[in-house]
Every structure is written in structure tokens, then in C-alpha cells.
Amino acid sequence: MERWNGKVAVVTGASAGIGAAIARNLVKQGMIVAGFARRVEKIKEIADCLKDFSDKLHAVECDVTKEESITVAFAWVKDNLGPISVLVNSAGITKESSLIDGTLEDWRSVFDVNVLGLCLCTREAVRMMRETAVEDAIVIHVNSLVAERVPFVPGFSVYPASKRAITGLAMTLRHELAGTHIRVTNISPGLVATEFMASYSVFSPEAMAAMPVLNPDDVAAAAIYVLSNPPHVLIQDVVLRPLGESW
């Protein structure tokens, strides 16, 4: 990880859960991190808890459903922190709904964040990586095990489809970046104990306590593993699940 010391990473969805854990761990590895989120006060709280590393985590307000918000955020990073070497697309939402009785508004909101927001952030990051001719860069998509197999979870609706889309987008991006020094990795965890999953009624605190789960730092460790490999090694996919998970 020494070669990443002082390099700039952007982490979306950095205010909570997996995104917060990845931002926190990258800072501890010596990276300068721009944490994108709407709830910037949450990122500032994380920075305050980092003590000796607090000046390396920067809270940047960004709504990934709005193109202008994304372009402004990336421009701030370029002007204030320098060129980006790492992008972690961790922003994601879900809406408890159904394909039979759900609403277009709910379905669209999931795809706006999980798919289109990811595309916009990736576009801006890759443009900057190419314009600044970074010699070693990585784009990491925080995906999900449900992109490959969908368990029966009442209310999942379009969420698994949004994650399957990310798998296809990563493959396409690798083709478009052929011949460059930019690598693309999917990290697909199983069930992770976050407020994200707690939004489903089936994943009540009592139910979660009885299930095998990962914690956000487990996923952050996977991101560190991806970054720790030499530039000529592409880790295409990382799949991790809690021991005993039946999905």
C-alpha cells in the first residue's frame, strides 16, 4: 500500500456503512480521501474521530442523482486535492417495494443512484485520470452477491437488477479502458450489517442478530486487498460472504 501514500481517492456514499468504512481505512493507509455524500456532517464526524488522520478525510457534498452536483464535486477535488488515483463507487440505495405493486418512482430512484449515479461518477473520475495521465489507477464498484443469485427477500424488487447492471457496466468499462493503466474491480459482499439493510422490515435488529453477517470493515479490507496488488495485476471480482450464509 506504500505507493498509494498521499494519493487521492474519491469514495461515494462515504457518510455511513460500507462507504464510511472504506473511506476511514484508506485514510489510515495514508491516502487523501474525498468522501462524497449528501450528509456531509456525518463525514465530518468520522474525520473528527480519526485524530491524527483527520486532515486527510475531506467531506464533499454530492448528490449522485444530480449531474451538476457530481461535476462540481469532482472539480472541487481536482482544484483542492489534486488528480484522482482511486474511485470507490459505494453510494447505493434500496426501496422496499415489489415488481407487482411497486411504483415507477421507487424503481427509478434505485436505478438513479445505483446505476446512473455510478456511471456519472465513473465518467468524471476516468476523465480526470486520463487528463492527468495517472500511471496507476483503480475504479472499485461496491456491488452485491445478489447480482449473481437472488435470494427470496420480500421487497427486493429492482435492487438485484440494479446490482446486476453494475456487473455489466464493469465489464464494458474494462473494454473501454483497454490499453490504459486504469483497472476496474467489482467487490460483491453478501449480507452486511448496515443501516442500509435495516431499511427492510425483514432485517429487523432481532433478525439480523440471528443471521451470519459481515461488517463494513470486512468489505473495506477487501478494498485494501485490491489496492495492495501490483499495477500489472487486475483483481476483476472479489466475492465475500459471512460464513454460514445460506444465500
Backbone as numpy.savetxt, mean C-alpha at the origin, in Angstrom:
# Nx Ny Nz CAx CAy CAz Cx Cy Cz
19.67 -3.35 3.31 18.87 -2.13 3.31 19.71 -0.86 3.31
21.03 -0.98 3.43 21.87 0.21 3.55 21.76 1.12 2.34
21.57 0.54 1.16 21.54 1.38 -0.03 20.31 2.26 -0.09
19.30 1.97 0.73 18.08 2.78 0.75 18.17 3.91 1.78
19.23 3.94 2.54 19.38 4.97 3.56 19.36 6.37 2.92
18.45 7.22 3.39 18.34 8.57 2.86 17.53 8.68 1.59
17.10 7.56 1.02 16.26 7.59 -0.18 14.81 7.90 0.21
14.03 8.37 -0.76 12.67 8.81 -0.50 11.67 7.73 -0.90
10.73 7.47 -0.01 9.63 6.54 -0.28 8.31 7.27 -0.07
7.35 6.97 -0.91 5.97 7.42 -0.72 5.14 6.21 -0.32
4.39 6.36 0.76 3.49 5.30 1.22 2.08 5.88 1.27
1.17 5.33 0.48 -0.21 5.80 0.53 -0.97 5.04 1.62
-2.04 5.64 2.10 -2.79 5.00 3.18 -1.97 4.87 4.44
-1.12 5.87 4.71 -0.13 5.76 5.78 -0.67 6.15 7.15
-1.94 6.46 7.25 -2.48 6.93 8.53 -2.87 5.80 9.48
-2.97 4.58 8.97 -3.43 3.47 9.82 -3.06 2.14 9.19
-3.17 1.09 10.00 -3.06 -0.27 9.51 -1.74 -0.60 8.83
-1.83 -1.27 7.70 -0.64 -1.74 6.99 0.21 -0.57 6.50
-0.42 0.45 5.95 0.32 1.60 5.46 1.13 2.28 6.55
0.52 2.44 7.72 1.21 3.06 8.86 2.39 2.20 9.29
2.20 0.88 9.32 3.28 -0.02 9.74 4.44 0.03 8.76
4.14 0.06 7.46 5.20 0.11 6.46 5.95 1.44 6.55
5.21 2.54 6.68 5.86 3.86 6.80 6.78 3.89 8.01
6.30 3.40 9.12 7.08 3.40 10.36 8.36 2.55 10.22
8.24 1.40 9.61 9.40 0.52 9.47 10.40 1.02 8.44
9.94 1.66 7.38 10.87 2.23 6.41 11.69 3.35 7.03
11.04 4.16 7.84 11.75 5.24 8.55 12.83 4.65 9.45
12.51 3.59 10.15 13.49 2.98 11.05 14.67 2.37 10.29
14.44 2.10 8.99 15.52 1.58 8.14 16.32 2.70 7.51
15.99 3.94 7.85 16.77 5.07 7.36 16.20 5.80 6.17
15.03 5.40 5.69 14.44 6.07 4.54 13.70 7.34 4.97
13.59 8.25 4.03 12.75 9.44 4.21 11.39 9.10 3.62
10.35 9.19 4.41 9.03 8.70 3.99 8.02 9.83 3.94
7.34 9.92 2.80 6.18 10.80 2.68 4.95 9.93 2.84
4.23 10.12 3.93 3.02 9.36 4.17 1.81 10.09 3.64
1.16 9.51 2.64 -0.02 10.12 2.04 -1.28 9.62 2.73
-2.18 10.52 3.06 -3.48 10.15 3.62 -4.34 11.38 3.73
-5.62 11.16 3.91 -6.52 12.29 4.19 -6.38 12.70 5.65
-6.17 11.74 6.54 -6.08 12.02 7.98 -4.62 12.27 8.35
-4.10 13.42 7.96 -2.68 13.69 8.18 -2.33 13.77 9.67
-3.32 14.12 10.49 -3.03 14.21 11.92 -2.62 12.85 12.48
-3.14 11.76 11.90 -2.76 10.42 12.34 -1.29 10.13 12.03
-0.83 10.59 10.87 0.56 10.39 10.50 1.48 11.21 11.40
1.04 12.41 11.72 1.83 13.24 12.63 1.95 12.59 14.00
0.91 11.92 14.45 0.97 11.20 15.72 1.98 10.06 15.65
2.00 9.36 14.52 2.97 8.28 14.34 4.39 8.85 14.37
4.60 9.97 13.66 5.92 10.60 13.63 6.37 10.99 15.03
5.46 11.51 15.82 5.80 11.94 17.18 6.27 10.77 18.04
5.74 9.58 17.74 6.10 8.39 18.51 7.43 7.77 18.07
7.96 8.25 16.95 9.19 7.68 16.42 10.44 8.28 17.05
10.28 9.34 17.82 11.37 9.97 18.58 12.54 10.33 17.66
13.62 9.58 17.70 14.82 9.93 16.96 14.61 9.93 15.44
13.54 9.30 14.97 13.28 9.21 13.54 12.15 10.14 13.08
11.61 10.93 13.99 10.39 11.69 13.69 10.55 12.65 12.52
11.77 13.14 12.28 11.98 14.10 11.20 12.04 13.43 9.83
12.00 12.10 9.81 12.07 11.37 8.54 10.69 10.98 8.00
9.65 11.17 8.80 8.29 10.86 8.35 7.52 12.15 8.15
7.07 12.38 6.92 6.38 13.61 6.56 4.93 13.31 6.21
4.01 14.00 6.85 2.59 13.82 6.60 2.17 14.69 5.42
1.63 14.06 4.39 1.22 14.78 3.19 -0.26 14.49 2.94
-1.06 15.53 2.95 -2.49 15.34 2.73 -2.74 14.94 1.29
-3.47 13.86 1.12 -3.75 13.37 -0.23 -5.00 12.50 -0.22
-5.90 12.79 -1.13 -7.09 11.99 -1.36 -6.89 11.26 -2.68
-6.66 9.93 -2.63 -6.30 9.20 -3.84 -7.46 9.04 -4.82
-8.65 9.51 -4.45 -9.76 9.50 -5.40 -9.80 10.78 -6.23
-8.90 11.71 -5.95 -8.89 12.99 -6.66 -7.54 13.19 -7.34
-7.56 13.28 -8.67 -6.33 13.37 -9.44 -5.51 14.60 -9.05
-6.16 15.74 -8.89 -5.43 16.95 -8.55 -4.74 16.82 -7.19
-5.40 16.21 -6.23 -4.81 16.00 -4.92 -3.54 15.16 -5.02
-3.58 14.15 -5.88 -2.42 13.27 -6.06 -1.26 14.02 -6.72
-1.54 14.76 -7.79 -0.46 15.46 -8.48 0.17 16.53 -7.59
-0.64 17.20 -6.79 -0.11 18.20 -5.86 0.77 17.55 -4.81
0.34 16.40 -4.29 1.11 15.70 -3.27 2.47 15.25 -3.80
2.48 14.68 -5.00 3.76 14.24 -5.57 4.67 15.41 -5.90
4.09 16.52 -6.34 4.89 17.71 -6.61 5.53 18.22 -5.33
4.79 18.15 -4.22 5.36 18.57 -2.92 6.54 17.69 -2.55
6.41 16.40 -2.75 7.50 15.49 -2.43 8.74 15.83 -3.26
8.56 16.03 -4.54 9.69 16.33 -5.42 10.38 17.63 -5.02
9.59 18.64 -4.70 10.15 19.96 -4.36 10.79 19.99 -2.98
10.28 19.18 -2.05 10.72 19.28 -0.66 11.60 18.13 -0.17
11.44 16.96 -0.78 12.20 15.80 -0.31 13.15 15.24 -1.36
12.83 15.44 -2.63 13.67 14.93 -3.69 13.01 13.80 -4.46
13.75 13.19 -5.38 13.18 12.14 -6.23 12.78 10.90 -5.44
11.76 10.23 -5.92 11.23 9.03 -5.25 11.96 7.78 -5.74
12.31 6.93 -4.80 12.89 5.63 -5.14 11.93 4.48 -4.90
10.99 4.69 -3.98 10.06 3.62 -3.60 8.65 4.17 -3.51
7.72 3.45 -4.10 6.29 3.74 -3.91 5.63 2.51 -3.32
4.89 2.70 -2.24 4.08 1.62 -1.66 2.62 2.04 -1.75
1.88 1.36 -2.59 0.45 1.62 -2.73 -0.30 0.79 -1.69
-0.62 1.44 -0.56 -1.30 0.73 0.51 -2.70 1.25 0.78
-3.06 2.37 0.16 -4.40 2.92 0.36 -5.44 1.93 -0.16
-6.46 1.68 0.65 -7.50 0.76 0.22 -8.72 0.88 1.11
-9.87 0.61 0.53 -11.11 0.62 1.31 -11.95 -0.58 0.92
-12.95 -0.82 1.72 -13.97 -1.81 1.39 -15.31 -1.29 1.89
-16.36 -1.72 1.29 -17.70 -1.36 1.71 -18.51 -2.64 1.84
-19.05 -2.88 3.02 -19.87 -4.07 3.21 -21.13 -3.91 2.36
-21.25 -4.76 1.36 -22.31 -4.60 0.37 -22.58 -5.97 -0.24
-23.27 -6.00 -1.36 -23.48 -7.26 -2.08 -23.61 -6.97 -3.56
-23.41 -8.01 -4.35 -23.56 -7.86 -5.81 -25.03 -7.87 -6.21
-25.87 -8.38 -5.35 -27.29 -8.49 -5.68 -28.05 -7.24 -5.27
-27.74 -6.74 -4.10 -28.49 -5.59 -3.56 -27.64 -4.33 -3.38
-26.38 -4.37 -3.78 -25.50 -3.23 -3.56 -25.82 -2.05 -4.46
-25.15 -0.94 -4.19 -25.36 0.29 -4.97 -24.13 0.60 -5.81
-24.36 1.28 -6.91 -23.27 1.70 -7.77 -22.31 2.60 -7.01
-22.83 3.43 -6.14 -21.99 4.34 -5.36 -20.99 3.56 -4.50
-21.45 2.51 -3.83 -20.55 1.70 -3.01 -19.51 0.99 -3.86
-19.95 0.38 -4.95 -19.02 -0.34 -5.82 -17.97 0.60 -6.39
-18.43 1.75 -6.85 -17.51 2.70 -7.48 -16.50 3.25 -6.48
-16.93 3.47 -5.25 -16.02 4.01 -4.25 -14.86 3.06 -3.99
-15.13 1.76 -4.01 -14.07 0.77 -3.80 -13.08 0.79 -4.96
-13.59 0.82 -6.18 -12.69 0.83 -7.33 -11.95 2.16 -7.48
-12.58 3.25 -7.07 -11.92 4.56 -7.15 -10.65 4.58 -6.30
-10.71 3.99 -5.11 -9.54 3.97 -4.23 -8.59 2.84 -4.59
-9.11 1.63 -4.62 -8.27 0.44 -4.73 -7.62 0.27 -6.10
-8.29 0.74 -7.14 -7.78 0.52 -8.49 -7.33 1.84 -9.15
-8.25 2.77 -9.30 -7.91 4.00 -10.01 -6.94 4.87 -9.21
-7.13 4.93 -7.90 -6.19 5.68 -7.07 -4.79 5.08 -7.15
-4.72 3.76 -7.14 -3.44 3.07 -7.30 -2.81 3.40 -8.65
-3.61 3.41 -9.70 -3.10 3.73 -11.04 -2.54 5.15 -11.09
-3.26 6.10 -10.51 -2.82 7.49 -10.54 -1.53 7.69 -9.75
-1.46 7.10 -8.57 -0.25 7.23 -7.76 0.94 6.56 -8.45
0.70 5.42 -9.05 1.77 4.72 -9.77 2.25 5.56 -10.95
1.32 6.13 -11.70 1.69 6.98 -12.84 2.60 8.12 -12.41
2.20 8.83 -11.36 2.98 9.98 -10.92 4.35 9.56 -10.39
4.40 8.47 -9.64 5.68 8.01 -9.09 6.63 7.56 -10.20
6.12 6.77 -11.13 6.96 6.25 -12.21 7.45 7.39 -13.09
6.60 8.36 -13.36 7.05 9.52 -14.13 8.23 10.19 -13.45
8.13 10.38 -12.14 9.21 11.03 -11.41 10.46 10.15 -11.40
10.29 8.85 -11.21 11.43 7.94 -11.21 12.18 8.01 -12.55
11.44 8.09 -13.64 12.07 8.11 -14.96 12.67 9.48 -15.26
11.98 10.54 -14.87 12.49 11.88 -15.12 13.79 12.15 -14.36
13.88 11.58 -13.16 15.06 11.81 -12.33 16.10 10.71 -12.49
15.82 9.75 -13.36 16.77 8.69 -13.71 17.30 7.94 -12.49
16.39 7.57 -11.60 16.83 6.78 -10.44 17.36 5.43 -10.93
18.44 4.97 -10.32 19.09 3.75 -10.77 18.49 2.50 -10.15
17.74 2.66 -9.09 17.15 1.50 -8.39 15.84 1.96 -7.78
14.74 1.40 -8.25 13.44 1.83 -7.75 12.48 0.65 -7.70
11.54 0.74 -6.79 10.56 -0.33 -6.60 9.17 0.26 -6.39
8.19 -0.36 -7.03 6.78 -0.08 -6.79 6.19 -1.31 -6.11
5.63 -1.13 -4.93 5.02 -2.23 -4.19 3.52 -1.98 -4.08
2.74 -2.94 -4.56 1.28 -2.89 -4.38 0.91 -3.78 -3.19
0.23 -3.23 -2.21 -0.32 -4.06 -1.14 -1.63 -4.65 -1.65
-1.58 -5.91 -2.00 -2.71 -6.60 -2.59 -3.40 -7.42 -1.50
-3.94 -8.56 -1.84 -4.64 -9.41 -0.87 -4.72 -10.83 -1.39
-4.78 -11.75 -0.46 -4.97 -13.16 -0.82 -6.28 -13.37 -1.56
-7.27 -12.50 -1.33 -8.56 -12.67 -2.01 -8.47 -12.37 -3.50
-7.33 -11.85 -3.96 -7.14 -11.68 -5.40 -7.02 -13.03 -6.09
-6.64 -14.06 -5.34 -6.45 -15.39 -5.90 -7.57 -16.36 -5.55
-8.07 -16.28 -4.32 -9.17 -17.16 -3.92 -10.08 -16.39 -2.97
-11.37 -16.49 -3.25 -12.34 -15.67 -2.54 -13.09 -16.52 -1.52
-12.88 -16.26 -0.24 -13.63 -16.99 0.78 -15.05 -16.46 0.87
-15.92 -17.22 1.48 -17.28 -16.72 1.68 -17.28 -15.78 2.87
-17.34 -14.49 2.57 -17.45 -13.47 3.60 -18.64 -12.60 3.23
-19.73 -12.64 3.97 -20.89 -11.82 3.64 -20.51 -10.34 3.55
-20.85 -9.73 2.42 -20.56 -8.31 2.25 -19.30 -8.00 1.47
-18.54 -9.04 1.03 -17.30 -8.77 0.30 -17.55 -8.04 -1.02
-18.64 -8.40 -1.70 -19.06 -7.68 -2.89 -17.93 -7.53 -3.91
-17.59 -6.29 -4.31 -16.61 -6.07 -5.36 -15.18 -6.00 -4.84
-14.98 -6.10 -3.54 -13.63 -5.98 -2.99 -12.65 -7.00 -3.59
-12.97 -8.30 -3.65 -12.03 -9.24 -4.26 -11.72 -8.90 -5.72
-12.72 -8.42 -6.46 -12.49 -8.05 -7.86 -11.52 -6.88 -7.96
-11.62 -5.93 -7.02 -10.70 -4.80 -7.04 -9.27 -5.25 -6.79
-9.11 -6.27 -5.96 -7.77 -6.78 -5.68 -7.25 -7.63 -6.84
-8.12 -8.36 -7.49 -7.71 -9.12 -8.68 -7.24 -8.16 -9.76
-7.88 -7.01 -9.84 -7.47 -6.01 -10.82 -6.03 -5.56 -10.58
-5.65 -5.43 -9.30 -4.29 -5.01 -8.97 -3.27 -6.02 -9.49
-3.60 -7.30 -9.41 -2.70 -8.34 -9.94 -2.45 -8.11 -11.42
-3.51 -7.87 -12.17 -3.36 -7.61 -13.60 -2.61 -6.33 -13.88
-2.85 -5.30 -13.08 -2.16 -4.03 -13.28 -0.66 -4.17 -13.03
-0.28 -4.96 -12.04 1.14 -5.18 -11.77 1.81 -5.88 -12.96
1.14 -6.87 -13.53 1.70 -7.57 -14.69 1.88 -6.61 -15.86
0.87 -5.80 -16.11 0.95 -4.85 -17.22 2.05 -3.83 -16.99
2.17 -3.35 -15.75 3.20 -2.35 -15.44 4.59 -2.93 -15.66
4.80 -4.20 -15.31 6.11 -4.81 -15.55 6.45 -4.81 -17.03
5.46 -5.08 -17.88 5.69 -5.03 -19.33 6.08 -3.62 -19.76
5.35 -2.63 -19.25 5.62 -1.25 -19.66 6.97 -0.75 -19.18
7.47 -1.33 -18.08 8.74 -0.88 -17.51 9.91 -1.77 -17.92
9.69 -2.66 -18.86 10.77 -3.53 -19.32 11.93 -2.67 -19.82
13.13 -3.05 -19.42 14.31 -2.30 -19.83 14.68 -1.16 -18.90
13.89 -0.94 -17.84 14.20 0.09 -16.86 14.73 -0.57 -15.58
15.06 0.27 -14.60 15.53 -0.24 -13.32 14.40 -0.23 -12.27
13.18 -0.15 -12.73 12.04 -0.08 -11.81 11.39 -1.45 -11.71
11.34 -1.98 -10.50 10.74 -3.29 -10.26 9.34 -3.14 -9.66
8.50 -4.14 -9.87 7.11 -4.10 -9.40 6.81 -5.38 -8.63
6.31 -5.20 -7.40 6.02 -6.35 -6.53 4.62 -6.25 -5.95
3.93 -7.38 -5.92 2.66 -7.51 -5.20 2.92 -8.19 -3.86
2.41 -7.61 -2.79 2.41 -8.29 -1.50 0.96 -8.61 -1.15
0.68 -9.89 -1.00 -0.70 -10.33 -0.80 -0.85 -11.06 0.53
-1.30 -10.35 1.56 -1.50 -11.00 2.86 -2.89 -11.62 2.98
-2.99 -12.55 3.91 -4.29 -13.05 4.30 -4.92 -12.08 5.28
-5.66 -12.59 6.23 -6.39 -11.73 7.16 -5.41 -10.99 8.08
-5.55 -9.66 8.09 -4.70 -8.81 8.92 -5.58 -8.06 9.91
-5.15 -8.02 11.14 -5.94 -7.35 12.19 -5.77 -5.83 12.08
-6.71 -5.19 11.38 -6.70 -3.74 11.21 -8.12 -3.21 11.36
-8.25 -1.90 11.47 -9.57 -1.29 11.53 -10.30 -1.47 10.20
-9.53 -1.70 9.14 -10.10 -1.97 7.81 -11.02 -3.20 7.87
-10.50 -4.31 8.42 -11.30 -5.52 8.49 -12.42 -5.40 9.53
-12.18 -4.59 10.55 -13.20 -4.42 11.59 -14.45 -3.72 11.06
-14.37 -3.17 9.83 -15.54 -2.53 9.25 -16.60 -3.54 8.83
-16.23 -4.83 8.75 -17.20 -5.88 8.44 -17.81 -6.41 9.73
-19.11 -6.55 9.73 -19.79 -7.03 10.93 -19.35 -8.44 11.30
-18.98 -9.25 10.30 -18.57 -10.62 10.57 -17.22 -10.66 11.29
-16.43 -9.58 11.17 -15.13 -9.52 11.83 -15.20 -8.65 13.07
-16.09 -9.00 13.98 -16.19 -8.29 15.25 -14.92 -8.54 16.06
-14.64 -7.71 17.06 -13.46 -7.96 17.90 -13.45 -9.36 18.51
-14.61 -9.85 18.89 -14.71 -11.19 19.46 -14.36 -12.26 18.42
-14.88 -12.07 17.20 -14.62 -13.03 16.13 -13.14 -13.01 15.74
-12.57 -11.81 15.65 -11.16 -11.69 15.27 -10.25 -12.34 16.30
-10.65 -12.24 17.57 -9.83 -12.82 18.63 -9.74 -14.34 18.52
-10.73 -14.94 17.87 -10.76 -16.39 17.73 -10.15 -16.87 16.42
-9.73 -15.94 15.57 -9.19 -16.29 14.26 -7.68 -16.13 14.23
-6.99 -16.96 13.43 -5.56 -16.70 13.20 -5.43 -15.47 12.30
-4.64 -14.51 12.71 -4.50 -13.27 11.94 -3.04 -12.83 11.91
-2.71 -12.06 10.88 -1.44 -11.36 10.83 -1.61 -10.01 11.50
-0.51 -9.38 11.86 -0.58 -8.00 12.29 0.10 -7.13 11.23
-0.15 -5.83 11.20 0.41 -4.98 10.15 1.93 -5.04 10.04
2.62 -5.23 11.16 4.08 -5.31 11.11 4.56 -6.55 10.37
3.75 -7.60 10.31 4.11 -8.77 9.51 4.18 -8.40 8.03
3.25 -7.59 7.59 3.23 -7.17 6.18 4.38 -6.19 5.93
4.65 -5.33 6.90 5.78 -4.41 6.77 7.09 -5.19 6.64
7.21 -6.28 7.38 8.42 -7.11 7.29 8.57 -7.69 5.88
7.45 -8.01 5.24 7.50 -8.50 3.86 8.00 -7.41 2.92
7.57 -6.17 3.16 8.04 -5.06 2.34 9.54 -4.84 2.52
10.02 -4.94 3.75 11.45 -4.81 4.01 12.23 -5.93 3.31
11.67 -7.13 3.31 12.31 -8.25 2.61 12.44 -7.94 1.12
11.39 -7.43 0.51 11.42 -7.10 -0.91 12.53 -6.09 -1.19
12.61 -5.06 -0.35 13.59 -4.01 -0.56 15.02 -4.47 -0.28
15.17 -5.51 0.53 16.51 -5.95 0.93 17.22 -6.75 -0.15
16.52 -7.14 -1.19 17.15 -7.90 -2.26 17.94 -7.00 -3.20
18.98 -7.53 -3.83 19.80 -6.71 -4.71 19.02 -6.25 -5.95
19.50 -5.20 -6.61 18.76 -4.60 -7.73 18.45 -5.54 -8.89
19.26 -6.59 -9.06 19.02 -7.49 -10.20 17.98 -8.57 -9.87
17.45 -8.56 -8.63 16.48 -9.58 -8.22 15.08 -8.96 -8.16
14.17 -9.53 -8.92 12.77 -9.11 -8.88 11.97 -10.10 -8.04
11.44 -9.63 -6.94 10.48 -10.42 -6.17 9.10 -10.06 -6.73
8.56 -10.94 -7.52 7.33 -10.62 -8.24 6.12 -10.62 -7.32
6.00 -11.64 -6.49 4.84 -11.76 -5.60 5.28 -12.31 -4.25
4.73 -11.74 -3.20 4.92 -12.27 -1.85 3.54 -12.58 -1.30
3.32 -13.81 -0.93 2.05 -14.23 -0.34 2.31 -14.67 1.09
1.60 -14.08 2.03 1.77 -14.48 3.43 0.41 -14.61 4.08
0.30 -15.57 4.95 -0.96 -15.82 5.63 -0.68 -16.29 7.05
-1.60 -16.05 7.96 -1.39 -16.54 9.32 -1.49 -18.06 9.35
-0.62 -18.65 10.15 -0.64 -20.11 10.29 -2.00 -20.55 10.82
-2.61 -21.48 10.12 -3.91 -21.99 10.53 -5.09 -21.33 9.82
-4.81 -20.32 9.00 -5.92 -19.69 8.26 -6.50 -20.70 7.28
-7.82 -20.80 7.23 -8.46 -21.85 6.44 -8.88 -21.38 5.05
-8.64 -20.12 4.70 -9.08 -19.63 3.39 -8.33 -20.33 2.28
